[in-house]
Amino acid sequence: MILKKPLITEKTSKMIEEKGQYTFIVDAQANKIEIKKAIEKMYNVTVESVNTINYAGKPKTRYTKSKVITGHTPNYRKAIVTTALGEDGEREMIDFYDNI
């Protein structure tokens, strides 16, 4: 499974409105071509470009009554996908809520 989940924040909502760019959490081993094909197949849109970012997990420490617990947040990869222009000159839209 290449696409894990869409990432919806205030910043990504603004990117969707202004630039037609959508953000997804993807498999760390997936390349840009695989991500592009998966999005085109799942959402039935034309993808213009894919940019990827690898995030390293951050160390976390929690102090409890009995001991100190250390760990880290998981590593993940984020893909920023730009959709192509449609026939009317507007960017193609992805509707995340159509299957709910």
XYZ file of C-alpha atoms in Angstrom:
100
model
C 0.000 0.000 0.000
C 1.716 3.145 -1.221
C -0.711 5.801 0.051
C -1.238 5.635 3.805
C -3.410 8.704 4.441
C -3.993 12.270 3.283
C -2.527 14.961 5.509
C -5.062 17.713 6.186
C -3.902 20.742 8.185
C -4.447 24.493 7.911
C -1.299 24.844 5.838
C -2.231 22.049 3.423
C -5.777 23.426 3.082
C -4.284 26.737 1.990
C -2.011 24.912 -0.496
C -5.066 23.141 -1.952
C -6.947 26.411 -2.466
C -4.049 28.458 -3.858
C -1.897 25.990 -5.808
C -3.874 22.763 -6.198
C -1.284 20.847 -4.143
C -2.325 17.918 -1.948
C -0.284 16.294 0.812
C -0.159 12.577 1.630
C 1.707 10.343 4.060
C 3.189 7.611 1.838
C 5.250 4.441 2.181
C 8.914 5.218 2.890
C 10.070 2.885 0.082
C 7.769 4.338 -2.629
C 9.264 6.423 -5.410
C 7.665 9.394 -7.189
C 6.441 7.361 -10.168
C 4.667 4.838 -7.923
C 3.086 7.644 -5.889
C 1.874 9.374 -9.057
C 0.296 6.182 -10.435
C -1.382 5.375 -7.097
C -2.965 8.838 -6.797
C -4.116 8.885 -10.417
C -5.709 5.461 -9.972
C -7.337 6.122 -6.590
C -8.658 9.664 -7.150
C -9.056 9.689 -10.965
C -7.073 12.914 -11.512
C -4.046 13.813 -13.615
C -0.913 14.469 -11.552
C 1.484 17.115 -12.813
C 4.319 16.691 -10.298
C 5.266 14.895 -7.078
C 7.662 16.222 -4.448
C 8.718 14.025 -1.524
C 10.113 14.805 1.916
C 11.578 12.299 4.400
C 10.978 13.071 8.072
C 13.097 11.519 10.811
C 11.462 10.541 14.104
C 12.179 12.735 17.096
C 13.347 11.348 20.449
C 10.812 11.646 23.258
C 11.229 11.169 27.020
C 8.399 10.777 29.515
C 8.824 10.826 33.279
C 6.458 8.551 35.219
C 6.195 7.608 38.916
C 8.138 4.391 38.535
C 10.709 5.122 35.806
C 11.766 7.219 32.855
C 10.403 6.013 29.517
C 12.332 6.909 26.389
C 11.364 6.345 22.786
C 10.863 8.212 19.555
C 8.160 9.185 17.095
C 8.100 7.165 13.869
C 9.888 8.104 10.650
C 7.610 8.914 7.727
C 7.613 10.199 4.171
C 5.401 12.991 2.923
C 4.449 13.559 -0.716
C 3.225 16.901 -2.058
C 1.234 16.284 -5.240
C 0.314 18.988 -7.762
C -2.684 18.242 -9.963
C -2.796 19.221 -13.625
C -4.840 22.024 -15.136
C -8.234 20.980 -16.420
C -9.971 22.050 -19.623
C -11.451 25.138 -17.945
C -8.051 26.370 -16.732
C -8.681 25.361 -13.105
C -6.714 22.697 -11.213
C -8.317 19.277 -10.876
C -9.749 18.704 -7.393
C -9.476 15.666 -5.121
C -12.487 15.064 -2.877
C -11.309 13.274 0.275
C -14.810 12.986 1.728
C -16.730 11.381 -1.166
C -16.467 7.786 0.189
C -17.612 8.550 3.750
